[in-house]
C-alpha cells in the first residue's frame, strides 16, 4: 500500500489506482517503462520487418520480456498509465507501444479481448489529456483490447479525481472478478 510521506499532504500520494487494486486484494505487477531498456522501432525491411510475419521484434532489449508479461495476464486486467507530454503518452511509452502494435495487431493477437483501464495524468493546462487517451484507446482497439474506462487527471480535477482513483481500482477488480461485459 502506498502511504503518504510524513509531512506531505494526502493529495500528493501517488499511485492511487494501484492503491485501490491493493485494497481489493489484487496481485499487481508494475512495469515502469522509463526504467527499462527500450529502443525505437527500426521499421526494418520493407517498413514492417519480421514483426508482422512472425510476431517477434528483432531488437534485443527489454521489449520481449515486457510483452511476455502482458501475454501472461490471464483473466485479469491491464492498467495503462501515462503522463501526458504534448497531448501524447510519454516518449518511452510510445516507443514500447509502437512496437507492441506491430507485433500483436499484425500477427500474434495475444492481447485481443484483454480488459484494460486507461489513465492519463497531465500538468499544465491538461488540455492534451483527452487526446492522449484517445490515441492510446485507438491503438489498443486496433490490437483488440477492451477498454473499460478512460480517466484523465489534470491540475483542475486532481483534488477529487485522486481519491476517486482508489475507488476506481476497487471497482475494476470487482468487475473483473464478478463480471461486467461491454459490447464491442
PDB file of C-alpha atoms in Angstrom, residues 6-177:
ATOM      1  CA  UNK A   6       5.256  12.264   6.704  1.00  0.00           C
ATOM      2  CA  UNK A   7       4.674  15.958   6.396  1.00  0.00           C
ATOM      3  CA  UNK A   8       3.214  15.699   2.888  1.00  0.00           C
ATOM      4  CA  UNK A   9      -0.470  16.334   2.335  1.00  0.00           C
ATOM      5  CA  UNK A  10      -2.611  13.383   1.259  1.00  0.00           C
ATOM      6  CA  UNK A  11      -3.218  14.920  -2.171  1.00  0.00           C
ATOM      7  CA  UNK A  12       0.436  14.242  -3.087  1.00  0.00           C
ATOM      8  CA  UNK A  13       0.162  10.478  -2.736  1.00  0.00           C
ATOM      9  CA  UNK A  14       0.933   8.722  -5.986  1.00  0.00           C
ATOM     10  CA  UNK A  15      -0.410   5.522  -7.453  1.00  0.00           C
ATOM     11  CA  UNK A  16      -3.956   5.938  -6.200  1.00  0.00           C
ATOM     12  CA  UNK A  17      -5.359   3.480  -8.730  1.00  0.00           C
ATOM     13  CA  UNK A  18      -2.829   0.878  -7.601  1.00  0.00           C
ATOM     14  CA  UNK A  19      -3.823   1.595  -4.009  1.00  0.00           C
ATOM     15  CA  UNK A  20      -7.409   0.690  -4.913  1.00  0.00           C
ATOM     16  CA  UNK A  21      -6.239  -2.500  -6.613  1.00  0.00           C
ATOM     17  CA  UNK A  22      -4.265  -3.412  -3.496  1.00  0.00           C
ATOM     18  CA  UNK A  23      -7.229  -2.655  -1.240  1.00  0.00           C
ATOM     19  CA  UNK A  24      -9.312  -5.051  -3.344  1.00  0.00           C
ATOM     20  CA  UNK A  25      -6.704  -7.798  -2.915  1.00  0.00           C
ATOM     21  CA  UNK A  26      -5.322  -7.786  -6.442  1.00  0.00           C
ATOM     22  CA  UNK A  27      -1.919  -9.154  -7.286  1.00  0.00           C
ATOM     23  CA  UNK A  28      -0.045  -6.360  -9.026  1.00  0.00           C
ATOM     24  CA  UNK A  29       2.960  -6.360 -11.299  1.00  0.00           C
ATOM     25  CA  UNK A  30       4.191  -2.858 -12.068  1.00  0.00           C
ATOM     26  CA  UNK A  31       6.292  -2.126 -15.117  1.00  0.00           C
ATOM     27  CA  UNK A  32       7.933   1.282 -15.320  1.00  0.00           C
ATOM     28  CA  UNK A  33       8.916   1.813 -18.933  1.00  0.00           C
ATOM     29  CA  UNK A  34      11.267   4.653 -18.030  1.00  0.00           C
ATOM     30  CA  UNK A  35      13.372   2.177 -16.023  1.00  0.00           C
ATOM     31  CA  UNK A  36      13.893  -0.454 -18.725  1.00  0.00           C
ATOM     32  CA  UNK A  37      15.918  -0.591 -21.924  1.00  0.00           C
ATOM     33  CA  UNK A  38      13.730   0.035 -24.963  1.00  0.00           C
ATOM     34  CA  UNK A  39      14.876   1.023 -28.429  1.00  0.00           C
ATOM     35  CA  UNK A  40      12.827   2.718 -31.109  1.00  0.00           C
ATOM     36  CA  UNK A  41      11.298   0.583 -33.864  1.00  0.00           C
ATOM     37  CA  UNK A  42      13.689   0.424 -36.789  1.00  0.00           C
ATOM     38  CA  UNK A  43      10.980  -0.129 -39.416  1.00  0.00           C
ATOM     39  CA  UNK A  44      13.395  -2.664 -40.845  1.00  0.00           C
ATOM     40  CA  UNK A  45      12.997  -4.495 -44.133  1.00  0.00           C
ATOM     41  CA  UNK A  46      10.075  -3.128 -46.078  1.00  0.00           C
ATOM     42  CA  UNK A  47       8.951  -0.991 -43.155  1.00  0.00           C
ATOM     43  CA  UNK A  48       7.426  -3.854 -41.181  1.00  0.00           C
ATOM     44  CA  UNK A  49      10.441  -6.051 -40.655  1.00  0.00           C
ATOM     45  CA  UNK A  50       9.628  -9.538 -39.447  1.00  0.00           C
ATOM     46  CA  UNK A  51       7.195  -8.455 -36.744  1.00  0.00           C
ATOM     47  CA  UNK A  52       4.110  -8.647 -38.989  1.00  0.00           C
ATOM     48  CA  UNK A  53       5.019 -12.154 -40.175  1.00  0.00           C
ATOM     49  CA  UNK A  54       6.468 -13.710 -37.016  1.00  0.00           C
ATOM     50  CA  UNK A  55       5.104 -11.510 -34.232  1.00  0.00           C
ATOM     51  CA  UNK A  56       8.616 -11.020 -32.878  1.00  0.00           C
ATOM     52  CA  UNK A  57      10.804  -7.950 -32.850  1.00  0.00           C
ATOM     53  CA  UNK A  58      14.446  -8.331 -33.926  1.00  0.00           C
ATOM     54  CA  UNK A  59      15.693  -5.755 -31.418  1.00  0.00           C
ATOM     55  CA  UNK A  60      17.338  -7.264 -28.320  1.00  0.00           C
ATOM     56  CA  UNK A  61      16.208  -5.158 -25.372  1.00  0.00           C
ATOM     57  CA  UNK A  62      13.549  -5.456 -22.642  1.00  0.00           C
ATOM     58  CA  UNK A  63      10.581  -5.364 -25.039  1.00  0.00           C
ATOM     59  CA  UNK A  64      10.181  -9.162 -25.350  1.00  0.00           C
ATOM     60  CA  UNK A  65      10.157  -9.634 -21.564  1.00  0.00           C
ATOM     61  CA  UNK A  66       7.521  -6.943 -21.055  1.00  0.00           C
ATOM     62  CA  UNK A  67       5.421  -8.274 -23.929  1.00  0.00           C
ATOM     63  CA  UNK A  68       5.595 -11.751 -22.375  1.00  0.00           C
ATOM     64  CA  UNK A  69       4.430 -10.358 -19.017  1.00  0.00           C
ATOM     65  CA  UNK A  70       1.419  -8.761 -20.747  1.00  0.00           C
ATOM     66  CA  UNK A  71       0.662 -12.017 -22.564  1.00  0.00           C
ATOM     67  CA  UNK A  72       0.618 -13.869 -19.247  1.00  0.00           C
ATOM     68  CA  UNK A  73      -2.127 -11.643 -17.851  1.00  0.00           C
ATOM     69  CA  UNK A  74      -4.906 -14.207 -17.883  1.00  0.00           C
ATOM     70  CA  UNK A  75      -8.419 -13.215 -16.930  1.00  0.00           C
ATOM     71  CA  UNK A  76      -7.166 -10.135 -15.148  1.00  0.00           C
ATOM     72  CA  UNK A  77      -6.941  -6.616 -16.390  1.00  0.00           C
ATOM     73  CA  UNK A  78      -4.194  -4.339 -17.521  1.00  0.00           C
ATOM     74  CA  UNK A  79      -3.946  -0.737 -16.400  1.00  0.00           C
ATOM     75  CA  UNK A  80      -2.143   1.621 -18.772  1.00  0.00           C
ATOM     76  CA  UNK A  81      -0.976   4.806 -17.010  1.00  0.00           C
ATOM     77  CA  UNK A  82       0.950   7.597 -18.678  1.00  0.00           C
ATOM     78  CA  UNK A  83       1.935  11.156 -18.065  1.00  0.00           C
ATOM     79  CA  UNK A  84       0.916  13.427 -20.915  1.00  0.00           C
ATOM     80  CA  UNK A  85       3.557  15.205 -22.989  1.00  0.00           C
ATOM     81  CA  UNK A  86       2.328  17.451 -25.788  1.00  0.00           C
ATOM     82  CA  UNK A  87      -1.024  15.616 -25.996  1.00  0.00           C
ATOM     83  CA  UNK A  88       0.677  12.231 -26.254  1.00  0.00           C
ATOM     84  CA  UNK A  89       1.829   9.432 -23.995  1.00  0.00           C
ATOM     85  CA  UNK A  90       5.407   9.663 -22.726  1.00  0.00           C
ATOM     86  CA  UNK A  91       8.232   9.008 -25.153  1.00  0.00           C
ATOM     87  CA  UNK A  92       9.213   5.689 -23.550  1.00  0.00           C
ATOM     88  CA  UNK A  93       5.550   4.571 -23.568  1.00  0.00           C
ATOM     89  CA  UNK A  94       5.240   5.484 -27.255  1.00  0.00           C
ATOM     90  CA  UNK A  95       8.436   3.565 -28.114  1.00  0.00           C
ATOM     91  CA  UNK A  96       7.021   0.478 -26.412  1.00  0.00           C
ATOM     92  CA  UNK A  97       3.510   0.933 -27.761  1.00  0.00           C
ATOM     93  CA  UNK A  98       4.609   1.334 -31.388  1.00  0.00           C
ATOM     94  CA  UNK A  99       6.461  -1.978 -31.249  1.00  0.00           C
ATOM     95  CA  UNK A 100       3.642  -3.677 -29.346  1.00  0.00           C
ATOM     96  CA  UNK A 101       1.105  -2.771 -32.027  1.00  0.00           C
ATOM     97  CA  UNK A 102       3.347  -4.093 -34.800  1.00  0.00           C
ATOM     98  CA  UNK A 103       3.823  -7.471 -33.089  1.00  0.00           C
ATOM     99  CA  UNK A 104       0.381  -8.015 -31.609  1.00  0.00           C
ATOM    100  CA  UNK A 105      -2.110  -6.481 -34.041  1.00  0.00           C
ATOM    101  CA  UNK A 106      -0.475  -7.763 -37.208  1.00  0.00           C
ATOM    102  CA  UNK A 107       0.304 -11.322 -36.150  1.00  0.00           C
ATOM    103  CA  UNK A 108       0.002 -12.562 -32.580  1.00  0.00           C
ATOM    104  CA  UNK A 109      -3.304 -11.242 -31.207  1.00  0.00           C
ATOM    105  CA  UNK A 110      -2.197 -12.279 -27.710  1.00  0.00           C
ATOM    106  CA  UNK A 111      -3.723  -9.179 -26.136  1.00  0.00           C
ATOM    107  CA  UNK A 112      -7.012  -9.331 -28.058  1.00  0.00           C
ATOM    108  CA  UNK A 113     -10.034  -9.284 -25.716  1.00  0.00           C
ATOM    109  CA  UNK A 114      -7.909  -8.477 -22.643  1.00  0.00           C
ATOM    110  CA  UNK A 115      -9.575  -5.845 -20.492  1.00  0.00           C
ATOM    111  CA  UNK A 116      -7.919  -2.578 -19.586  1.00  0.00           C
ATOM    112  CA  UNK A 117      -8.287   0.832 -17.972  1.00  0.00           C
ATOM    113  CA  UNK A 118      -6.504   3.943 -19.253  1.00  0.00           C
ATOM    114  CA  UNK A 119      -5.220   6.735 -17.009  1.00  0.00           C
ATOM    115  CA  UNK A 120      -3.535   9.875 -18.330  1.00  0.00           C
ATOM    116  CA  UNK A 121      -2.067  12.483 -15.979  1.00  0.00           C
ATOM    117  CA  UNK A 122      -1.187  15.966 -17.182  1.00  0.00           C
ATOM    118  CA  UNK A 123       0.296  19.073 -15.695  1.00  0.00           C
ATOM    119  CA  UNK A 124      -0.011  22.479 -17.249  1.00  0.00           C
ATOM    120  CA  UNK A 125      -3.450  23.136 -18.685  1.00  0.00           C
ATOM    121  CA  UNK A 126      -4.239  19.428 -19.032  1.00  0.00           C
ATOM    122  CA  UNK A 127      -5.748  20.037 -22.457  1.00  0.00           C
ATOM    123  CA  UNK A 128      -3.771  17.205 -24.012  1.00  0.00           C
ATOM    124  CA  UNK A 129      -5.118  14.538 -21.675  1.00  0.00           C
ATOM    125  CA  UNK A 130      -8.142  13.603 -23.762  1.00  0.00           C
ATOM    126  CA  UNK A 131      -6.083  13.479 -26.961  1.00  0.00           C
ATOM    127  CA  UNK A 132      -3.598  11.177 -25.234  1.00  0.00           C
ATOM    128  CA  UNK A 133      -6.358   8.848 -24.015  1.00  0.00           C
ATOM    129  CA  UNK A 134      -7.937   8.831 -27.487  1.00  0.00           C
ATOM    130  CA  UNK A 135      -4.645   7.888 -29.177  1.00  0.00           C
ATOM    131  CA  UNK A 136      -3.996   5.167 -26.646  1.00  0.00           C
ATOM    132  CA  UNK A 137      -7.508   3.766 -26.978  1.00  0.00           C
ATOM    133  CA  UNK A 138      -7.302   3.806 -30.765  1.00  0.00           C
ATOM    134  CA  UNK A 139      -4.135   1.717 -30.683  1.00  0.00           C
ATOM    135  CA  UNK A 140      -5.463  -0.706 -28.080  1.00  0.00           C
ATOM    136  CA  UNK A 141      -8.697  -1.143 -30.019  1.00  0.00           C
ATOM    137  CA  UNK A 142      -6.614  -1.947 -33.105  1.00  0.00           C
ATOM    138  CA  UNK A 143      -4.901  -4.639 -31.036  1.00  0.00           C
ATOM    139  CA  UNK A 144      -8.339  -5.850 -29.913  1.00  0.00           C
ATOM    140  CA  UNK A 145      -8.156  -4.930 -26.238  1.00  0.00           C
ATOM    141  CA  UNK A 146     -11.320  -3.975 -24.387  1.00  0.00           C
ATOM    142  CA  UNK A 147     -11.108  -0.535 -22.812  1.00  0.00           C
ATOM    143  CA  UNK A 148     -13.402  -0.315 -19.785  1.00  0.00           C
ATOM    144  CA  UNK A 149     -12.684   3.263 -18.782  1.00  0.00           C
ATOM    145  CA  UNK A 150     -10.579   6.314 -19.554  1.00  0.00           C
ATOM    146  CA  UNK A 151      -9.563   8.506 -16.625  1.00  0.00           C
ATOM    147  CA  UNK A 152      -7.990  11.927 -17.183  1.00  0.00           C
ATOM    148  CA  UNK A 153      -6.248  13.539 -14.218  1.00  0.00           C
ATOM    149  CA  UNK A 154      -5.312  17.210 -14.504  1.00  0.00           C
ATOM    150  CA  UNK A 155      -4.493  20.001 -12.069  1.00  0.00           C
ATOM    151  CA  UNK A 156      -8.114  21.131 -12.052  1.00  0.00           C
ATOM    152  CA  UNK A 157      -9.635  17.778 -11.086  1.00  0.00           C
ATOM    153  CA  UNK A 158      -6.870  16.082  -9.126  1.00  0.00           C
ATOM    154  CA  UNK A 159      -8.321  17.001  -5.722  1.00  0.00           C
ATOM    155  CA  UNK A 160     -11.415  14.926  -6.435  1.00  0.00           C
ATOM    156  CA  UNK A 161     -10.006  12.522  -9.053  1.00  0.00           C
ATOM    157  CA  UNK A 162      -7.100  11.217  -6.989  1.00  0.00           C
ATOM    158  CA  UNK A 163      -9.348   9.871  -4.194  1.00  0.00           C
ATOM    159  CA  UNK A 164     -11.766   8.606  -6.859  1.00  0.00           C
ATOM    160  CA  UNK A 165      -8.933   6.595  -8.431  1.00  0.00           C
ATOM    161  CA  UNK A 166      -8.756   4.439  -5.283  1.00  0.00           C
ATOM    162  CA  UNK A 167     -12.435   3.571  -5.709  1.00  0.00           C
ATOM    163  CA  UNK A 168     -11.944   3.074  -9.446  1.00  0.00           C
ATOM    164  CA  UNK A 169      -9.229   0.491  -8.719  1.00  0.00           C
ATOM    165  CA  UNK A 170     -11.513  -1.376  -6.313  1.00  0.00           C
ATOM    166  CA  UNK A 171     -14.399  -1.272  -8.792  1.00  0.00           C
ATOM    167  CA  UNK A 172     -12.184  -2.542 -11.602  1.00  0.00           C
ATOM    168  CA  UNK A 173     -11.187  -5.607  -9.574  1.00  0.00           C
ATOM    169  CA  UNK A 174     -14.836  -6.233  -8.674  1.00  0.00           C
ATOM    170  CA  UNK A 175     -15.854  -6.078 -12.347  1.00  0.00           C
ATOM    171  CA  UNK A 176     -13.015  -8.355 -13.394  1.00  0.00           C
ATOM    172  CA  UNK A 177     -13.945 -10.926 -10.742  1.00  0.00           C
TER     173      UNK A 177
END
